[in-house]
Amino acid sequence: MALRNAQHDMIMRNYEQKQLRSQNILTQRYNEIYEKIPKFKELEDSISMLGVKYARKLLDGDSRALEEFRVKLNSLCQEKTDLLTQSGYPEDYLEPVYECPLCKDTGYIGNEKCICFKQAAIDLLYTQSNLKEILKKENFDTFSFDYYSDNFVDAKSGLSSSAAIRKAHQTCLDFVNRFGEDFENLFLYGDTGVGKTFLSNCIAKELIDKSYSVIYFTAFELFNIFEKSKFGRDETAEVMNSHIFDCDLLIIDDLGTELSNSFTTSQLFLCLNERLLKKKSTIISTNLALETFSDYYSQRTFSRITSNYKLLKLIGDDIRLKKKLMNMEAN
Ligand SMILES: [Zn+2]
């Protein structure tokens, strides 16, 4: 990952702060326990004295010292744990608390960057703080079926607006629950303001919370990056471009609204195809009808989508629905 030094340093400083925070929590907890359970401190002192005593024995050539020490140490440690639990504390109360238990907030596992480092880099590069604010408002907890009517029925599919959204909602939940095990892609289509972006935000929130690397772009932004990274002219765009091909989930919102040319549309095919080969999931949303989609993009792009994506049509033509959704999106 070609982060610039300053960006790398910024992320590492963040890890140092997390470690500091975790140390402070631990110190506070120790002080709390010492105050509430004086016997606990006594046991700790005994353990230190035990260490000194047996170190001396070992130096004097006592061959059984080590084994004896282990037995006594184990029993004292067990006593400490018992004291904690008897006083109503969890057994691991004095274990360090990490935001990321995988790398213990160091950002690295051995020489490899941890999954949380990758997300931090993505956050930094895409200033996803913006997306995170949106995700606080648009997620599965705030999703409401109230805006979808039973009375509005799509002539083609025979589905009501309400039935279509329930089906799509369930498919999105399944997508999240199976993520990482099953390889799936979603294609959400339907008119403006029927909740396509909202649903993809629900998914983004769940997966970011599970530390998957998620990148969200409007098609307009995405094509802009394709254009900028052409021939490696723009370093940041180039780095972004590589993430677009690699991240765990890529969300392309509003496909069909971008300014495209033959270069960018072939990049789109390349990107979608590469992600399929790498089994990295993609969610696409578009206002285009399926019939017009293949006019906008090449037949090969269209066929990759129809054969590898779950197609979900959202339905709604109700002004009340549109208004409410637009208010929700505007707030
Ligand atoms: Zn980590």
mmCIF file of C-alpha atoms and ligand atoms in Angstrom:
data_model
loop_
_atom_site.group_PDB
_atom_site.id
_atom_site.type_symbol
_atom_site.label_atom_id
_atom_site.label_comp_id
_atom_site.label_asym_id
_atom_site.label_seq_id
_atom_site.Cartn_x
_atom_site.Cartn_y
_atom_site.Cartn_z
ATOM 1 C CA MET A 1 0.000 0.000 0.000
ATOM 2 C CA ALA A 2 1.672 3.128 -1.197
ATOM 3 C CA LEU A 3 0.858 5.483 1.614
ATOM 4 C CA ARG A 4 2.941 8.583 1.853
ATOM 5 C CA ASN A 5 5.219 8.768 4.915
ATOM 6 C CA ALA A 6 3.180 11.512 6.538
ATOM 7 C CA GLN A 7 0.007 9.471 6.147
ATOM 8 C CA HIS A 8 1.683 6.366 7.560
ATOM 9 C CA ASP A 9 2.984 8.393 10.537
ATOM 10 C CA MET A 10 -0.462 9.814 11.177
ATOM 11 C CA ILE A 11 -1.958 6.336 11.392
ATOM 12 C CA MET A 12 0.856 5.087 13.634
ATOM 13 C CA ARG A 13 0.411 8.057 15.991
ATOM 14 C CA ASN A 14 -3.202 7.058 16.273
ATOM 15 C CA TYR A 15 -2.156 3.554 17.338
ATOM 16 C CA GLU A 16 0.175 5.011 19.975
ATOM 17 C CA GLN A 17 -2.756 6.960 21.383
ATOM 18 C CA LYS A 18 -4.891 3.843 21.467
ATOM 19 C CA GLN A 19 -2.163 1.964 23.334
ATOM 20 C CA LEU A 20 -1.806 4.817 25.789
ATOM 21 C CA ARG A 21 -5.542 4.841 26.330
ATOM 22 C CA SER A 22 -5.542 1.120 26.954
ATOM 23 C CA GLN A 23 -2.667 1.465 29.474
ATOM 24 C CA ASN A 24 -4.524 4.218 31.298
ATOM 25 C CA ILE A 25 -7.652 2.106 31.563
ATOM 26 C CA LEU A 26 -5.601 -0.742 32.966
ATOM 27 C CA THR A 27 -3.852 1.483 35.538
ATOM 28 C CA GLN A 28 -7.218 2.845 36.665
ATOM 29 C CA ARG A 29 -8.571 -0.670 37.023
ATOM 30 C CA TYR A 30 -5.587 -1.826 39.055
ATOM 31 C CA ASN A 31 -5.968 1.163 41.394
ATOM 32 C CA GLU A 32 -9.648 0.398 41.759
ATOM 33 C CA ILE A 33 -8.988 -3.248 42.612
ATOM 34 C CA TYR A 34 -6.200 -2.404 45.084
ATOM 35 C CA GLU A 35 -8.593 -0.082 46.859
ATOM 36 C CA LYS A 36 -11.565 -2.421 46.924
ATOM 37 C CA ILE A 37 -9.732 -5.707 47.519
ATOM 38 C CA PRO A 38 -6.658 -5.092 49.722
ATOM 39 C CA LYS A 39 -5.950 -8.843 49.761
ATOM 40 C CA PHE A 40 -5.331 -8.618 46.000
ATOM 41 C CA LYS A 41 -2.358 -6.292 46.496
ATOM 42 C CA GLU A 42 -0.987 -8.588 49.180
ATOM 43 C CA LEU A 43 -1.115 -11.504 46.762
ATOM 44 C CA GLU A 44 0.744 -9.485 44.151
ATOM 45 C CA ASP A 45 3.436 -8.609 46.667
ATOM 46 C CA SER A 46 3.729 -12.270 47.606
ATOM 47 C CA ILE A 47 4.230 -13.117 43.954
ATOM 48 C CA SER A 48 7.095 -10.630 43.637
ATOM 49 C CA MET A 49 8.712 -11.949 46.804
ATOM 50 C CA LEU A 50 8.274 -15.480 45.563
ATOM 51 C CA GLY A 51 10.118 -14.535 42.390
ATOM 52 C CA VAL A 52 13.068 -13.116 44.309
ATOM 53 C CA LYS A 53 13.223 -16.074 46.681
ATOM 54 C CA TYR A 54 13.253 -18.690 43.924
ATOM 55 C CA ALA A 55 15.680 -16.745 41.780
ATOM 56 C CA ARG A 56 18.119 -17.048 44.658
ATOM 57 C CA LYS A 57 17.428 -20.776 45.050
ATOM 58 C CA LEU A 58 18.051 -21.283 41.352
ATOM 59 C CA LEU A 59 21.336 -19.406 41.561
ATOM 60 C CA ASP A 60 22.317 -21.628 44.493
ATOM 61 C CA GLY A 61 21.885 -24.605 42.181
ATOM 62 C CA ASP A 62 18.596 -25.958 43.534
ATOM 63 C CA SER A 63 17.409 -28.038 40.593
ATOM 64 C CA ARG A 64 13.810 -28.418 41.777
ATOM 65 C CA ALA A 65 13.397 -24.676 42.342
ATOM 66 C CA LEU A 66 11.909 -23.907 38.948
ATOM 67 C CA GLU A 67 9.208 -26.545 39.143
ATOM 68 C CA GLU A 68 8.302 -25.563 42.716
ATOM 69 C CA PHE A 69 8.158 -21.937 41.674
ATOM 70 C CA ARG A 70 5.750 -22.715 38.829
ATOM 71 C CA VAL A 71 3.397 -24.625 41.107
ATOM 72 C CA LYS A 72 3.330 -21.897 43.749
ATOM 73 C CA LEU A 73 2.968 -19.161 41.171
ATOM 74 C CA ASN A 74 0.015 -20.918 39.553
ATOM 75 C CA SER A 75 -1.748 -21.311 42.844
ATOM 76 C CA LEU A 76 -1.222 -17.623 43.759
ATOM 77 C CA CYS A 77 -2.481 -16.526 40.342
ATOM 78 C CA GLN A 78 -5.536 -18.718 40.723
ATOM 79 C CA GLU A 79 -6.175 -17.092 44.109
ATOM 80 C CA LYS A 80 -6.023 -13.676 42.454
ATOM 81 C CA THR A 81 -8.555 -14.671 39.827
ATOM 82 C CA ASP A 82 -10.844 -16.157 42.476
ATOM 83 C CA LEU A 83 -10.665 -12.935 44.482
ATOM 84 C CA LEU A 84 -11.687 -10.940 41.407
ATOM 85 C CA THR A 85 -14.648 -13.098 40.500
ATOM 86 C CA GLN A 86 -15.827 -13.412 44.110
ATOM 87 C CA SER A 87 -15.941 -9.613 44.250
ATOM 88 C CA GLY A 88 -18.112 -9.542 41.164
ATOM 89 C CA TYR A 89 -15.482 -8.644 38.539
ATOM 90 C CA PRO A 90 -15.045 -10.508 35.282
ATOM 91 C CA GLU A 91 -12.069 -12.840 35.174
ATOM 92 C CA ASP A 92 -10.321 -10.757 32.506
ATOM 93 C CA TYR A 93 -10.889 -7.411 34.224
ATOM 94 C CA LEU A 94 -7.157 -6.791 34.492
ATOM 95 C CA GLU A 95 -6.328 -7.905 30.969
ATOM 96 C CA PRO A 96 -5.467 -5.083 28.554
ATOM 97 C CA VAL A 97 -8.452 -3.734 26.619
ATOM 98 C CA TYR A 98 -7.670 -3.335 22.933
ATOM 99 C CA GLU A 99 -9.779 -1.738 20.243
ATOM 100 C CA CYS A 100 -8.395 -4.345 17.892
ATOM 101 C CA PRO A 101 -7.535 -7.587 19.688
ATOM 102 C CA LEU A 102 -5.989 -8.984 16.494
ATOM 103 C CA CYS A 103 -2.964 -6.669 16.499
ATOM 104 C CA LYS A 104 -3.303 -5.360 20.075
ATOM 105 C CA ASP A 105 -3.572 -1.854 18.629
ATOM 106 C CA THR A 106 -0.147 -1.969 17.039
ATOM 107 C CA GLY A 107 -1.433 -1.996 13.453
ATOM 108 C CA TYR A 108 0.761 -4.969 12.603
ATOM 109 C CA ILE A 109 0.629 -8.717 12.988
ATOM 110 C CA GLY A 110 4.254 -9.717 12.537
ATOM 111 C CA ASN A 111 5.365 -7.860 9.441
ATOM 112 C CA GLU A 112 1.893 -7.803 7.927
ATOM 113 C CA LYS A 113 -0.433 -4.847 8.257
ATOM 114 C CA CYS A 114 -3.512 -5.688 10.304
ATOM 115 C CA ILE A 115 -6.976 -5.463 8.785
ATOM 116 C CA CYS A 116 -7.627 -2.422 11.020
ATOM 117 C CA PHE A 117 -4.589 -0.667 9.547
ATOM 118 C CA LYS A 118 -6.010 -1.164 6.095
ATOM 119 C CA GLN A 119 -9.317 0.346 7.164
ATOM 120 C CA ALA A 120 -7.513 3.250 8.851
ATOM 121 C CA ALA A 121 -5.626 3.908 5.623
ATOM 122 C CA ILE A 122 -8.848 3.815 3.661
ATOM 123 C CA ASP A 123 -10.540 6.147 6.141
ATOM 124 C CA LEU A 124 -7.677 8.530 5.777
ATOM 125 C CA LEU A 125 -7.509 8.394 2.015
ATOM 126 C CA TYR A 126 -11.199 8.731 1.432
ATOM 127 C CA THR A 127 -11.945 11.021 4.377
ATOM 128 C CA GLN A 128 -14.624 8.554 5.280
ATOM 129 C CA SER A 129 -15.443 10.555 8.400
ATOM 130 C CA ASN A 130 -18.035 12.033 6.078
ATOM 131 C CA LEU A 131 -19.517 8.618 5.358
ATOM 132 C CA LYS A 132 -19.343 7.666 9.039
ATOM 133 C CA GLU A 133 -21.591 10.602 9.957
ATOM 134 C CA ILE A 134 -24.117 9.463 7.360
ATOM 135 C CA LEU A 135 -23.916 5.889 8.610
ATOM 136 C CA LYS A 136 -24.915 6.985 12.113
ATOM 137 C CA LYS A 137 -28.248 8.013 10.611
ATOM 138 C CA GLU A 138 -28.659 5.467 7.854
ATOM 139 C CA ASN A 139 -28.356 1.934 9.152
ATOM 140 C CA PHE A 140 -30.460 -1.176 9.775
ATOM 141 C CA ASP A 141 -31.591 0.211 13.155
ATOM 142 C CA THR A 142 -33.037 3.363 11.620
ATOM 143 C CA PHE A 143 -34.482 1.660 8.557
ATOM 144 C CA SER A 144 -38.272 1.936 8.364
ATOM 145 C CA PHE A 145 -40.794 0.060 6.222
ATOM 146 C CA ASP A 146 -43.425 2.732 6.911
ATOM 147 C CA TYR A 147 -42.543 4.660 3.783
ATOM 148 C CA TYR A 148 -43.404 1.781 1.466
ATOM 149 C CA SER A 149 -46.963 1.297 0.400
ATOM 150 C CA ASP A 150 -48.926 -1.908 -0.257
ATOM 151 C CA ASN A 151 -51.033 -0.069 -2.807
ATOM 152 C CA PHE A 152 -48.373 0.903 -5.270
ATOM 153 C CA VAL A 153 -47.771 -2.109 -7.484
ATOM 154 C CA ASP A 154 -45.181 -2.416 -10.207
ATOM 155 C CA ALA A 155 -46.955 -3.507 -13.387
ATOM 156 C CA LYS A 156 -44.043 -5.548 -14.675
ATOM 157 C CA SER A 157 -43.182 -7.626 -11.623
ATOM 158 C CA GLY A 158 -46.561 -7.484 -9.897
ATOM 159 C CA LEU A 159 -44.741 -6.659 -6.651
ATOM 160 C CA SER A 160 -45.953 -3.905 -4.348
ATOM 161 C CA SER A 161 -43.558 -1.260 -3.131
ATOM 162 C CA SER A 162 -43.796 -2.758 0.346
ATOM 163 C CA ALA A 163 -43.201 -6.355 -0.778
ATOM 164 C CA ALA A 164 -40.218 -5.322 -2.897
ATOM 165 C CA ILE A 165 -38.501 -3.471 -0.068
ATOM 166 C CA ARG A 166 -39.041 -6.328 2.387
ATOM 167 C CA LYS A 167 -37.455 -8.739 -0.030
ATOM 168 C CA ALA A 168 -34.531 -6.361 -0.691
ATOM 169 C CA HIS A 169 -34.093 -5.665 3.022
ATOM 170 C CA GLN A 170 -33.884 -9.395 3.792
ATOM 171 C CA THR A 171 -31.428 -9.970 0.940
ATOM 172 C CA CYS A 172 -29.217 -7.187 2.306
ATOM 173 C CA LEU A 173 -29.330 -8.678 5.814
ATOM 174 C CA ASP A 174 -28.364 -12.084 4.402
ATOM 175 C CA PHE A 175 -25.588 -10.430 2.436
ATOM 176 C CA VAL A 176 -24.136 -8.982 5.647
ATOM 177 C CA ASN A 177 -24.534 -12.180 7.653
ATOM 178 C CA ARG A 178 -22.854 -14.332 5.017
ATOM 179 C CA PHE A 179 -20.145 -11.808 4.166
ATOM 180 C CA GLY A 180 -16.709 -13.384 4.291
ATOM 181 C CA GLU A 181 -18.162 -16.882 3.799
ATOM 182 C CA ASP A 182 -20.268 -16.609 0.666
ATOM 183 C CA PHE A 183 -19.189 -14.446 -2.224
ATOM 184 C CA GLU A 184 -22.104 -12.258 -3.310
ATOM 185 C CA ASN A 185 -22.730 -9.062 -5.255
ATOM 186 C CA LEU A 186 -25.818 -6.874 -5.324
ATOM 187 C CA PHE A 187 -27.340 -4.743 -8.028
ATOM 188 C CA LEU A 188 -30.021 -2.364 -6.719
ATOM 189 C CA TYR A 189 -32.147 -0.617 -9.281
ATOM 190 C CA GLY A 190 -35.282 1.505 -9.318
ATOM 191 C CA ASP A 191 -36.410 5.126 -9.350
ATOM 192 C CA THR A 192 -34.792 7.947 -7.397
ATOM 193 C CA GLY A 193 -35.638 8.147 -3.714
ATOM 194 C CA VAL A 194 -36.771 4.569 -3.141
ATOM 195 C CA GLY A 195 -33.992 3.759 -0.672
ATOM 196 C CA LYS A 196 -31.176 2.240 -2.737
ATOM 197 C CA THR A 197 -28.480 4.401 -1.151
ATOM 198 C CA PHE A 198 -30.028 3.918 2.277
ATOM 199 C CA LEU A 199 -29.856 0.129 1.921
ATOM 200 C CA SER A 200 -26.255 0.140 0.731
ATOM 201 C CA ASN A 201 -25.414 2.416 3.678
ATOM 202 C CA CYS A 202 -27.002 -0.142 6.037
ATOM 203 C CA ILE A 203 -24.662 -2.776 4.637
ATOM 204 C CA ALA A 204 -21.624 -0.468 4.745
ATOM 205 C CA LYS A 205 -22.240 0.314 8.429
ATOM 206 C CA GLU A 206 -22.487 -3.352 9.452
ATOM 207 C CA LEU A 207 -19.358 -4.366 7.571
ATOM 208 C CA ILE A 208 -17.239 -1.387 8.668
ATOM 209 C CA ASP A 209 -18.235 -2.254 12.243
ATOM 210 C CA LYS A 210 -16.897 -5.748 11.568
ATOM 211 C CA SER A 211 -13.602 -4.205 10.376
ATOM 212 C CA TYR A 212 -14.047 -5.024 6.716
ATOM 213 C CA SER A 213 -12.577 -2.479 4.327
ATOM 214 C CA VAL A 214 -15.457 -0.734 2.619
ATOM 215 C CA ILE A 215 -15.207 1.932 -0.040
ATOM 216 C CA TYR A 216 -18.164 3.990 -1.113
ATOM 217 C CA PHE A 217 -18.148 6.088 -4.259
ATOM 218 C CA THR A 218 -20.744 7.726 -6.380
ATOM 219 C CA ALA A 219 -20.164 6.664 -9.966
ATOM 220 C CA PHE A 220 -19.237 10.267 -10.678
ATOM 221 C CA GLU A 221 -16.396 10.150 -8.126
ATOM 222 C CA LEU A 222 -15.295 6.721 -9.224
ATOM 223 C CA PHE A 223 -14.965 7.666 -12.875
ATOM 224 C CA ASN A 224 -13.144 10.797 -11.823
ATOM 225 C CA ILE A 225 -10.527 8.652 -10.082
ATOM 226 C CA PHE A 226 -10.227 6.333 -13.069
ATOM 227 C CA GLU A 227 -9.553 9.384 -15.197
ATOM 228 C CA LYS A 228 -7.054 10.940 -12.757
ATOM 229 C CA SER A 229 -5.068 7.761 -12.213
ATOM 230 C CA LYS A 230 -4.701 7.270 -15.955
ATOM 231 C CA PHE A 231 -1.007 6.780 -16.764
ATOM 232 C CA GLY A 232 -0.101 7.313 -13.086
ATOM 233 C CA ARG A 233 -0.364 11.078 -13.282
ATOM 234 C CA ASP A 234 -1.929 11.539 -9.856
ATOM 235 C CA GLU A 235 -0.320 9.625 -6.989
ATOM 236 C CA THR A 236 -3.277 9.777 -4.571
ATOM 237 C CA ALA A 237 -5.710 8.756 -7.283
ATOM 238 C CA GLU A 238 -3.418 5.879 -8.157
ATOM 239 C CA VAL A 239 -3.404 4.613 -4.561
ATOM 240 C CA MET A 240 -7.190 4.958 -4.436
ATOM 241 C CA ASN A 241 -7.446 3.127 -7.705
ATOM 242 C CA SER A 242 -5.597 0.140 -6.284
ATOM 243 C CA HIS A 243 -7.965 0.063 -3.268
ATOM 244 C CA ILE A 244 -10.935 0.164 -5.587
ATOM 245 C CA PHE A 245 -9.720 -3.116 -7.054
ATOM 246 C CA ASP A 246 -8.803 -4.646 -3.652
ATOM 247 C CA CYS A 247 -11.141 -3.551 -0.861
ATOM 248 C CA ASP A 248 -13.493 -6.102 0.750
ATOM 249 C CA LEU A 249 -16.590 -4.264 -0.427
ATOM 250 C CA LEU A 250 -16.890 -1.627 -3.127
ATOM 251 C CA ILE A 251 -20.121 0.353 -3.308
ATOM 252 C CA ILE A 252 -20.798 2.217 -6.529
ATOM 253 C CA ASP A 253 -23.763 4.507 -6.066
ATOM 254 C CA ASP A 254 -25.809 6.118 -8.807
ATOM 255 C CA LEU A 255 -24.250 4.385 -11.764
ATOM 256 C CA GLY A 256 -25.487 6.051 -14.935
ATOM 257 C CA THR A 257 -25.134 9.628 -13.697
ATOM 258 C CA GLU A 258 -21.402 9.935 -14.371
ATOM 259 C CA LEU A 259 -19.610 11.522 -17.285
ATOM 260 C CA SER A 260 -18.135 8.587 -19.088
ATOM 261 C CA ASN A 261 -15.946 7.970 -22.091
ATOM 262 C CA SER A 262 -14.546 4.840 -23.690
ATOM 263 C CA PHE A 263 -11.568 4.820 -21.296
ATOM 264 C CA THR A 264 -13.632 5.077 -18.119
ATOM 265 C CA THR A 265 -16.220 2.522 -19.218
ATOM 266 C CA SER A 266 -13.476 0.034 -20.046
ATOM 267 C CA GLN A 267 -11.960 0.761 -16.601
ATOM 268 C CA LEU A 268 -15.336 -0.032 -15.071
ATOM 269 C CA PHE A 269 -15.394 -3.395 -16.820
ATOM 270 C CA LEU A 270 -11.818 -4.085 -15.748
ATOM 271 C CA CYS A 271 -12.628 -3.201 -12.148
ATOM 272 C CA LEU A 272 -15.835 -5.258 -11.925
ATOM 273 C CA ASN A 273 -14.202 -8.187 -13.686
ATOM 274 C CA GLU A 274 -11.076 -8.115 -11.526
ATOM 275 C CA ARG A 275 -13.181 -7.980 -8.373
ATOM 276 C CA LEU A 276 -15.163 -10.995 -9.545
ATOM 277 C CA LEU A 277 -11.934 -12.918 -10.162
ATOM 278 C CA LYS A 278 -10.628 -11.974 -6.711
ATOM 279 C CA LYS A 279 -14.011 -12.812 -5.161
ATOM 280 C CA LYS A 280 -14.339 -9.317 -3.698
ATOM 281 C CA SER A 281 -17.935 -8.170 -3.348
ATOM 282 C CA THR A 282 -19.423 -5.162 -5.090
ATOM 283 C CA ILE A 283 -22.738 -3.362 -4.687
ATOM 284 C CA ILE A 284 -24.015 -1.239 -7.552
ATOM 285 C CA SER A 285 -27.041 1.012 -7.451
ATOM 286 C CA THR A 286 -28.590 2.722 -10.438
ATOM 287 C CA ASN A 287 -31.683 4.629 -11.524
ATOM 288 C CA LEU A 288 -31.400 3.099 -14.958
ATOM 289 C CA ALA A 289 -33.860 0.458 -16.030
ATOM 290 C CA LEU A 290 -32.296 -2.877 -16.892
ATOM 291 C CA GLU A 291 -33.171 -2.436 -20.575
ATOM 292 C CA THR A 292 -31.318 0.882 -20.814
ATOM 293 C CA PHE A 293 -28.365 -0.309 -18.765
ATOM 294 C CA SER A 294 -26.846 -2.315 -21.617
ATOM 295 C CA ASP A 295 -27.103 0.727 -23.894
ATOM 296 C CA TYR A 296 -24.999 2.772 -21.496
ATOM 297 C CA TYR A 297 -22.368 0.152 -20.814
ATOM 298 C CA SER A 298 -20.837 -2.585 -22.905
ATOM 299 C CA GLN A 299 -22.621 -5.887 -23.331
ATOM 300 C CA ARG A 300 -19.781 -7.664 -21.528
ATOM 301 C CA THR A 301 -20.201 -5.405 -18.459
ATOM 302 C CA PHE A 302 -23.939 -6.024 -18.501
ATOM 303 C CA SER A 303 -23.520 -9.771 -18.775
ATOM 304 C CA ARG A 304 -20.960 -9.891 -15.916
ATOM 305 C CA ILE A 305 -23.557 -8.138 -13.762
ATOM 306 C CA THR A 306 -26.579 -10.211 -14.728
ATOM 307 C CA SER A 307 -24.702 -13.469 -14.233
ATOM 308 C CA ASN A 308 -22.849 -12.609 -10.994
ATOM 309 C CA TYR A 309 -25.061 -10.119 -9.123
ATOM 310 C CA LYS A 310 -28.341 -10.501 -7.281
ATOM 311 C CA LEU A 311 -30.681 -8.077 -9.009
ATOM 312 C CA LEU A 312 -32.981 -6.238 -6.613
ATOM 313 C CA LYS A 313 -35.646 -3.948 -7.941
ATOM 314 C CA LEU A 314 -36.965 -1.304 -5.550
ATOM 315 C CA ILE A 315 -40.392 0.080 -6.313
ATOM 316 C CA GLY A 316 -42.111 3.284 -5.319
ATOM 317 C CA ASP A 317 -43.807 6.100 -7.086
ATOM 318 C CA ASP A 318 -45.615 7.549 -4.170
ATOM 319 C CA ILE A 319 -44.908 11.292 -3.661
ATOM 320 C CA ARG A 320 -45.325 10.889 0.097
ATOM 321 C CA LEU A 321 -42.727 8.166 0.064
ATOM 322 C CA LYS A 322 -40.358 10.181 -2.058
ATOM 323 C CA LYS A 323 -40.735 13.244 0.121
ATOM 324 C CA LYS A 324 -40.106 11.371 3.311
ATOM 325 C CA LEU A 325 -37.118 9.564 1.930
ATOM 326 C CA MET A 326 -35.688 12.774 0.565
ATOM 327 C CA ASN A 327 -36.146 14.433 3.957
ATOM 328 C CA MET A 328 -34.431 11.495 5.551
ATOM 329 C CA GLU A 329 -31.592 11.722 3.104
ATOM 330 C CA ALA A 330 -31.331 15.484 3.516
ATOM 331 C CA ASN A 331 -31.279 15.380 7.320
HETATM 332 ZN ZN ZN B 1 -5.664 -4.517 14.219
#
